[in-house]
């Protein structure tokens, strides 16, 4: 049994070592977070963040994160990292969010941006790749957004995914895989999964791709015929005794093809070269991967809140689902229970304090009433 545990531990360590961690933020170095995160100056009315673990927490240092501080404000802040492409790789985006104020209307989502995003000018019109996380407003909107950018449009998941609406910290995880499957998790549990192609209503785009592929096949055939015609012996003439009924259609003899000409191979057509040279004006899509982004380089918060107090923490972008799970357990997993315990203790103390205040008011009321009665009796005696 001990040997099995050691082997499992070794596998976990190896997996963590092989994981590509593109971004990780826990805010464990105090105010130095301001050197990594850039507050947008696009609007002077944007709300400001502070580092806080809130009124109740599991660990006063580990639970510190970016907290919104002003009611009725838009917020815009971001952090940059070394650009990367997730082509052919799994993309995992994870973070924790705590609506300590018991959110009535506002966002708790994050956005992933291309590397060329203007951080100082970040706003609601800034182009992003992915928007993910909870959004709450009134009784109707209590959803998890999963929005992907593809072919110059934003596409939202058509499935309703309900978010958490209490005041505790929750772990949100989005997994996009190369096979176009996805998974949305809350607190480590899968709450929605499926196909990116179908759950984002992108089947029409696939039909468009299929049509373009047919256009390529048709064009490739025409081009091959042009290649053959180009090397027919133009000086040749049909023999006088040629019988079309018996011999078939006459065709000039083929000249010997040169090994290469204009970048085209004699035995066939180089698809990429032909495509580049001959289809510049078409909408042919050389890359058709709905979950791939070439230049990921920043993560940020761009949202609106009626009542402030939300805390964002434990940001992670990686290519390894196992590492994300391990990171979630080592952060949120370690502090979730103590956080609820502290909240329960505070709630009991608040109830006790409220009862004591009620009793004091009741006693004060009785005393004032008795004094009033004595005063009236005294006055009647004088009369």
mmCIF file of C-alpha atoms in Angstrom, residues 110-366:
data_model
loop_
_atom_site.group_PDB
_atom_site.id
_atom_site.type_symbol
_atom_site.label_atom_id
_atom_site.label_comp_id
_atom_site.label_asym_id
_atom_site.label_seq_id
_atom_site.Cartn_x
_atom_site.Cartn_y
_atom_site.Cartn_z
ATOM 1 C CA UNK A 110 -12.707 36.991 -16.570
ATOM 2 C CA UNK A 111 -11.488 37.609 -20.109
ATOM 3 C CA UNK A 112 -8.478 36.208 -21.971
ATOM 4 C CA UNK A 113 -6.964 38.623 -24.492
ATOM 5 C CA UNK A 114 -4.520 38.530 -27.408
ATOM 6 C CA UNK A 115 -1.006 39.733 -26.611
ATOM 7 C CA UNK A 116 -1.480 43.049 -28.408
ATOM 8 C CA UNK A 117 -4.295 44.242 -26.137
ATOM 9 C CA UNK A 118 -3.875 47.858 -25.003
ATOM 10 C CA UNK A 119 -3.893 47.433 -21.229
ATOM 11 C CA UNK A 120 -3.998 51.151 -20.431
ATOM 12 C CA UNK A 121 -6.992 51.548 -22.724
ATOM 13 C CA UNK A 122 -8.821 48.344 -21.739
ATOM 14 C CA UNK A 123 -12.615 48.710 -21.973
ATOM 15 C CA UNK A 124 -15.775 46.941 -23.030
ATOM 16 C CA UNK A 125 -14.862 47.202 -26.715
ATOM 17 C CA UNK A 126 -11.426 45.614 -26.308
ATOM 18 C CA UNK A 127 -11.109 42.479 -28.442
ATOM 19 C CA UNK A 128 -10.877 39.253 -26.417
ATOM 20 C CA UNK A 129 -10.571 35.549 -27.186
ATOM 21 C CA UNK A 130 -12.488 34.001 -24.278
ATOM 22 C CA UNK A 131 -14.950 35.273 -21.678
ATOM 23 C CA UNK A 132 -15.661 32.889 -18.826
ATOM 24 C CA UNK A 133 -17.337 33.021 -15.442
ATOM 25 C CA UNK A 134 -20.462 33.929 -13.463
ATOM 26 C CA UNK A 135 -22.840 36.788 -14.158
ATOM 27 C CA UNK A 136 -25.698 37.643 -11.795
ATOM 28 C CA UNK A 137 -28.484 40.203 -12.098
ATOM 29 C CA UNK A 138 -31.845 39.946 -10.369
ATOM 30 C CA UNK A 139 -33.867 36.743 -10.428
ATOM 31 C CA UNK A 140 -33.418 36.029 -14.127
ATOM 32 C CA UNK A 141 -29.661 36.071 -14.737
ATOM 33 C CA UNK A 142 -27.593 33.612 -12.724
ATOM 34 C CA UNK A 143 -25.417 32.094 -15.410
ATOM 35 C CA UNK A 144 -21.883 31.091 -16.291
ATOM 36 C CA UNK A 145 -20.719 32.792 -19.478
ATOM 37 C CA UNK A 146 -18.550 30.811 -21.893
ATOM 38 C CA UNK A 147 -17.983 32.999 -24.948
ATOM 39 C CA UNK A 148 -15.441 32.192 -27.679
ATOM 40 C CA UNK A 149 -14.223 34.433 -30.489
ATOM 41 C CA UNK A 150 -14.165 32.823 -33.914
ATOM 42 C CA UNK A 151 -14.199 34.250 -37.456
ATOM 43 C CA UNK A 152 -14.556 37.853 -36.200
ATOM 44 C CA UNK A 153 -17.597 37.058 -34.080
ATOM 45 C CA UNK A 154 -18.326 36.206 -30.453
ATOM 46 C CA UNK A 155 -20.176 32.947 -29.932
ATOM 47 C CA UNK A 156 -21.881 32.049 -26.633
ATOM 48 C CA UNK A 157 -22.551 28.544 -25.350
ATOM 49 C CA UNK A 158 -26.216 27.814 -26.026
ATOM 50 C CA UNK A 159 -26.622 25.662 -22.908
ATOM 51 C CA UNK A 160 -27.794 27.423 -19.709
ATOM 52 C CA UNK A 161 -25.080 26.950 -17.066
ATOM 53 C CA UNK A 162 -26.084 28.100 -13.590
ATOM 54 C CA UNK A 163 -23.515 29.767 -11.348
ATOM 55 C CA UNK A 164 -23.184 29.844 -7.563
ATOM 56 C CA UNK A 165 -25.072 32.698 -5.901
ATOM 57 C CA UNK A 166 -23.924 32.522 -2.259
ATOM 58 C CA UNK A 167 -21.223 34.596 -0.514
ATOM 59 C CA UNK A 168 -18.526 31.905 -0.426
ATOM 60 C CA UNK A 169 -15.438 31.416 -2.609
ATOM 61 C CA UNK A 170 -15.946 29.113 -5.600
ATOM 62 C CA UNK A 171 -13.526 27.572 -8.090
ATOM 63 C CA UNK A 172 -14.387 28.003 -11.776
ATOM 64 C CA UNK A 173 -12.617 25.920 -14.441
ATOM 65 C CA UNK A 174 -12.933 25.936 -18.237
ATOM 66 C CA UNK A 175 -11.275 23.195 -20.314
ATOM 67 C CA UNK A 176 -11.025 23.409 -24.120
ATOM 68 C CA UNK A 177 -9.536 20.351 -25.818
ATOM 69 C CA UNK A 178 -8.025 19.851 -29.312
ATOM 70 C CA UNK A 179 -10.735 17.310 -30.175
ATOM 71 C CA UNK A 180 -13.297 20.155 -29.784
ATOM 72 C CA UNK A 181 -14.692 18.796 -26.534
ATOM 73 C CA UNK A 182 -15.020 21.053 -23.503
ATOM 74 C CA UNK A 183 -15.749 20.916 -19.795
ATOM 75 C CA UNK A 184 -17.031 23.557 -17.375
ATOM 76 C CA UNK A 185 -16.389 22.821 -13.712
ATOM 77 C CA UNK A 186 -17.435 24.536 -10.499
ATOM 78 C CA UNK A 187 -15.627 23.537 -7.320
ATOM 79 C CA UNK A 188 -13.933 20.711 -9.182
ATOM 80 C CA UNK A 189 -17.191 19.121 -10.333
ATOM 81 C CA UNK A 190 -18.189 19.016 -13.994
ATOM 82 C CA UNK A 191 -21.491 20.841 -14.488
ATOM 83 C CA UNK A 192 -21.527 21.005 -18.297
ATOM 84 C CA UNK A 193 -19.586 19.394 -21.133
ATOM 85 C CA UNK A 194 -19.971 18.488 -24.767
ATOM 86 C CA UNK A 195 -18.929 19.579 -28.252
ATOM 87 C CA UNK A 196 -17.711 23.090 -29.013
ATOM 88 C CA UNK A 197 -18.985 22.720 -32.563
ATOM 89 C CA UNK A 198 -22.580 21.994 -31.535
ATOM 90 C CA UNK A 199 -22.918 23.752 -28.168
ATOM 91 C CA UNK A 200 -21.765 27.059 -29.672
ATOM 92 C CA UNK A 201 -24.029 26.759 -32.750
ATOM 93 C CA UNK A 202 -21.044 26.563 -35.070
ATOM 94 C CA UNK A 203 -22.272 23.744 -37.315
ATOM 95 C CA UNK A 204 -23.083 26.284 -40.051
ATOM 96 C CA UNK A 205 -19.432 27.321 -40.077
ATOM 97 C CA UNK A 206 -18.449 23.714 -40.603
ATOM 98 C CA UNK A 207 -20.819 23.514 -43.574
ATOM 99 C CA UNK A 208 -19.121 26.601 -44.944
ATOM 100 C CA UNK A 209 -15.775 24.878 -44.580
ATOM 101 C CA UNK A 210 -17.080 21.776 -46.345
ATOM 102 C CA UNK A 211 -18.314 23.904 -49.235
ATOM 103 C CA UNK A 212 -14.914 25.589 -49.460
ATOM 104 C CA UNK A 213 -13.240 22.170 -49.492
ATOM 105 C CA UNK A 214 -15.442 21.160 -52.427
ATOM 106 C CA UNK A 215 -14.518 24.384 -54.182
ATOM 107 C CA UNK A 216 -10.853 23.466 -53.655
ATOM 108 C CA UNK A 217 -11.350 19.961 -55.050
ATOM 109 C CA UNK A 218 -13.191 21.337 -58.055
ATOM 110 C CA UNK A 219 -10.576 24.054 -58.620
ATOM 111 C CA UNK A 220 -7.751 21.568 -58.143
ATOM 112 C CA UNK A 221 -9.225 19.369 -60.863
ATOM 113 C CA UNK A 222 -9.555 22.333 -63.236
ATOM 114 C CA UNK A 223 -5.984 23.373 -62.496
ATOM 115 C CA UNK A 224 -4.716 19.850 -63.187
ATOM 116 C CA UNK A 225 -6.454 19.934 -66.555
ATOM 117 C CA UNK A 226 -4.851 23.320 -67.281
ATOM 118 C CA UNK A 227 -1.482 21.787 -66.393
ATOM 119 C CA UNK A 228 -2.025 18.960 -68.864
ATOM 120 C CA UNK A 229 -3.193 21.319 -71.620
ATOM 121 C CA UNK A 230 -0.177 23.531 -71.096
ATOM 122 C CA UNK A 231 2.175 20.772 -72.203
ATOM 123 C CA UNK A 232 0.307 19.482 -75.273
ATOM 124 C CA UNK A 233 2.274 19.666 -78.519
ATOM 125 C CA UNK A 234 0.635 22.656 -80.203
ATOM 126 C CA UNK A 235 2.440 21.964 -83.492
ATOM 127 C CA UNK A 236 0.904 18.519 -83.868
ATOM 128 C CA UNK A 237 -2.070 17.956 -86.218
ATOM 129 C CA UNK A 238 -4.626 15.167 -86.448
ATOM 130 C CA UNK A 239 -3.640 12.422 -88.881
ATOM 131 C CA UNK A 240 -5.708 12.329 -92.098
ATOM 132 C CA UNK A 241 -6.747 8.708 -91.532
ATOM 133 C CA UNK A 242 -7.967 9.305 -87.944
ATOM 134 C CA UNK A 243 -11.398 7.737 -87.402
ATOM 135 C CA UNK A 244 -13.123 9.326 -84.401
ATOM 136 C CA UNK A 245 -15.731 6.522 -84.181
ATOM 137 C CA UNK A 246 -13.059 3.836 -84.081
ATOM 138 C CA UNK A 247 -10.116 5.681 -82.556
ATOM 139 C CA UNK A 248 -11.921 8.070 -80.223
ATOM 140 C CA UNK A 249 -11.298 11.780 -79.807
ATOM 141 C CA UNK A 250 -7.914 12.826 -81.088
ATOM 142 C CA UNK A 251 -5.548 14.567 -78.690
ATOM 143 C CA UNK A 252 -2.122 16.020 -79.373
ATOM 144 C CA UNK A 253 0.862 14.242 -77.943
ATOM 145 C CA UNK A 254 2.125 15.357 -74.523
ATOM 146 C CA UNK A 255 5.466 17.093 -74.327
ATOM 147 C CA UNK A 256 7.867 16.049 -71.588
ATOM 148 C CA UNK A 257 6.983 17.984 -68.402
ATOM 149 C CA UNK A 258 9.717 19.977 -66.718
ATOM 150 C CA UNK A 259 10.491 18.911 -63.124
ATOM 151 C CA UNK A 260 9.133 22.179 -61.668
ATOM 152 C CA UNK A 261 7.518 25.290 -62.963
ATOM 153 C CA UNK A 262 6.022 28.238 -61.054
ATOM 154 C CA UNK A 263 6.285 26.310 -57.815
ATOM 155 C CA UNK A 264 4.053 23.482 -59.095
ATOM 156 C CA UNK A 265 5.118 19.875 -59.175
ATOM 157 C CA UNK A 266 4.618 17.904 -62.442
ATOM 158 C CA UNK A 267 3.052 14.939 -60.678
ATOM 159 C CA UNK A 268 0.431 17.084 -58.993
ATOM 160 C CA UNK A 269 -0.368 20.477 -57.553
ATOM 161 C CA UNK A 270 1.042 21.719 -54.268
ATOM 162 C CA UNK A 271 -2.154 22.666 -52.466
ATOM 163 C CA UNK A 272 -0.647 25.273 -50.152
ATOM 164 C CA UNK A 273 1.282 27.053 -52.933
ATOM 165 C CA UNK A 274 -1.687 26.977 -55.271
ATOM 166 C CA UNK A 275 -3.972 28.190 -52.506
ATOM 167 C CA UNK A 276 -1.637 31.060 -51.633
ATOM 168 C CA UNK A 277 -1.210 32.141 -55.245
ATOM 169 C CA UNK A 278 -4.630 31.543 -56.720
ATOM 170 C CA UNK A 279 -7.208 31.946 -53.916
ATOM 171 C CA UNK A 280 -6.142 35.122 -52.154
ATOM 172 C CA UNK A 281 -9.599 36.645 -52.606
ATOM 173 C CA UNK A 282 -11.555 33.707 -51.198
ATOM 174 C CA UNK A 283 -12.602 32.943 -47.644
ATOM 175 C CA UNK A 284 -10.878 29.575 -47.562
ATOM 176 C CA UNK A 285 -9.887 28.762 -43.985
ATOM 177 C CA UNK A 286 -6.479 27.096 -43.775
ATOM 178 C CA UNK A 287 -6.945 26.557 -40.027
ATOM 179 C CA UNK A 288 -10.275 25.271 -38.820
ATOM 180 C CA UNK A 289 -10.028 24.750 -35.089
ATOM 181 C CA UNK A 290 -12.699 26.389 -32.980
ATOM 182 C CA UNK A 291 -10.720 26.206 -29.752
ATOM 183 C CA UNK A 292 -7.330 27.405 -31.014
ATOM 184 C CA UNK A 293 -5.937 30.877 -30.452
ATOM 185 C CA UNK A 294 -2.579 31.897 -31.878
ATOM 186 C CA UNK A 295 -1.445 34.781 -29.699
ATOM 187 C CA UNK A 296 -2.804 34.493 -26.144
ATOM 188 C CA UNK A 297 -1.010 37.048 -23.993
ATOM 189 C CA UNK A 298 -3.153 38.661 -21.273
ATOM 190 C CA UNK A 299 -5.888 37.998 -18.733
ATOM 191 C CA UNK A 300 -8.155 40.586 -17.199
ATOM 192 C CA UNK A 301 -11.318 41.715 -15.451
ATOM 193 C CA UNK A 302 -13.604 43.937 -17.493
ATOM 194 C CA UNK A 303 -17.027 44.079 -15.862
ATOM 195 C CA UNK A 304 -19.785 46.057 -14.117
ATOM 196 C CA UNK A 305 -20.972 45.758 -10.507
ATOM 197 C CA UNK A 306 -23.864 47.451 -8.717
ATOM 198 C CA UNK A 307 -22.542 46.489 -5.279
ATOM 199 C CA UNK A 308 -18.824 45.985 -4.841
ATOM 200 C CA UNK A 309 -16.984 43.446 -2.717
ATOM 201 C CA UNK A 310 -16.186 40.563 -5.093
ATOM 202 C CA UNK A 311 -12.740 38.954 -4.617
ATOM 203 C CA UNK A 312 -10.861 37.335 -7.546
ATOM 204 C CA UNK A 313 -7.954 35.011 -6.783
ATOM 205 C CA UNK A 314 -5.933 31.925 -7.794
ATOM 206 C CA UNK A 315 -5.739 32.658 -11.525
ATOM 207 C CA UNK A 316 -4.298 29.864 -13.663
ATOM 208 C CA UNK A 317 -3.794 29.231 -17.378
ATOM 209 C CA UNK A 318 -2.176 25.908 -18.281
ATOM 210 C CA UNK A 319 -2.282 23.048 -20.793
ATOM 211 C CA UNK A 320 -2.617 20.340 -18.147
ATOM 212 C CA UNK A 321 -5.920 19.322 -16.568
ATOM 213 C CA UNK A 322 -4.132 17.401 -13.841
ATOM 214 C CA UNK A 323 -2.052 20.400 -12.835
ATOM 215 C CA UNK A 324 -5.168 22.592 -12.701
ATOM 216 C CA UNK A 325 -6.890 20.080 -10.448
ATOM 217 C CA UNK A 326 -3.842 19.909 -8.176
ATOM 218 C CA UNK A 327 -3.590 23.708 -8.038
ATOM 219 C CA UNK A 328 -7.285 24.010 -7.200
ATOM 220 C CA UNK A 329 -6.983 21.572 -4.324
ATOM 221 C CA UNK A 330 -3.840 23.286 -2.990
ATOM 222 C CA UNK A 331 -5.519 26.721 -2.961
ATOM 223 C CA UNK A 332 -9.310 26.784 -2.779
ATOM 224 C CA UNK A 333 -9.421 23.202 -1.538
ATOM 225 C CA UNK A 334 -7.347 24.054 1.536
ATOM 226 C CA UNK A 335 -9.300 27.139 2.607
ATOM 227 C CA UNK A 336 -12.931 26.436 1.655
ATOM 228 C CA UNK A 337 -13.841 24.638 4.906
ATOM 229 C CA UNK A 338 -12.124 27.136 7.277
ATOM 230 C CA UNK A 339 -13.831 29.964 5.360
ATOM 231 C CA UNK A 340 -17.271 28.528 6.061
ATOM 232 C CA UNK A 341 -16.344 27.875 9.690
ATOM 233 C CA UNK A 342 -15.309 31.497 10.178
ATOM 234 C CA UNK A 343 -18.511 32.687 8.530
ATOM 235 C CA UNK A 344 -20.578 30.448 10.835
ATOM 236 C CA UNK A 345 -18.781 31.781 13.923
ATOM 237 C CA UNK A 346 -19.323 35.368 12.814
ATOM 238 C CA UNK A 347 -23.000 34.655 12.127
ATOM 239 C CA UNK A 348 -23.461 33.259 15.663
ATOM 240 C CA UNK A 349 -21.702 36.271 17.138
ATOM 241 C CA UNK A 350 -23.926 38.606 15.134
ATOM 242 C CA UNK A 351 -27.069 36.799 16.324
ATOM 243 C CA UNK A 352 -25.856 36.939 19.919
ATOM 244 C CA UNK A 353 -25.061 40.633 19.610
ATOM 245 C CA UNK A 354 -28.457 41.359 18.075
ATOM 246 C CA UNK A 355 -30.230 39.540 20.927
ATOM 247 C CA UNK A 356 -28.251 41.464 23.516
ATOM 248 C CA UNK A 357 -29.125 44.746 21.821
ATOM 249 C CA UNK A 358 -32.811 43.761 21.700
ATOM 250 C CA UNK A 359 -32.755 42.879 25.403
ATOM 251 C CA UNK A 360 -31.086 46.181 26.264
ATOM 252 C CA UNK A 361 -33.709 48.088 24.287
ATOM 253 C CA UNK A 362 -36.478 46.105 25.964
ATOM 254 C CA UNK A 363 -35.119 46.795 29.449
ATOM 255 C CA UNK A 364 -34.618 50.423 28.608
ATOM 256 C CA UNK A 365 -38.195 50.589 27.389
ATOM 257 C CA UNK A 366 -39.531 49.028 30.580
#
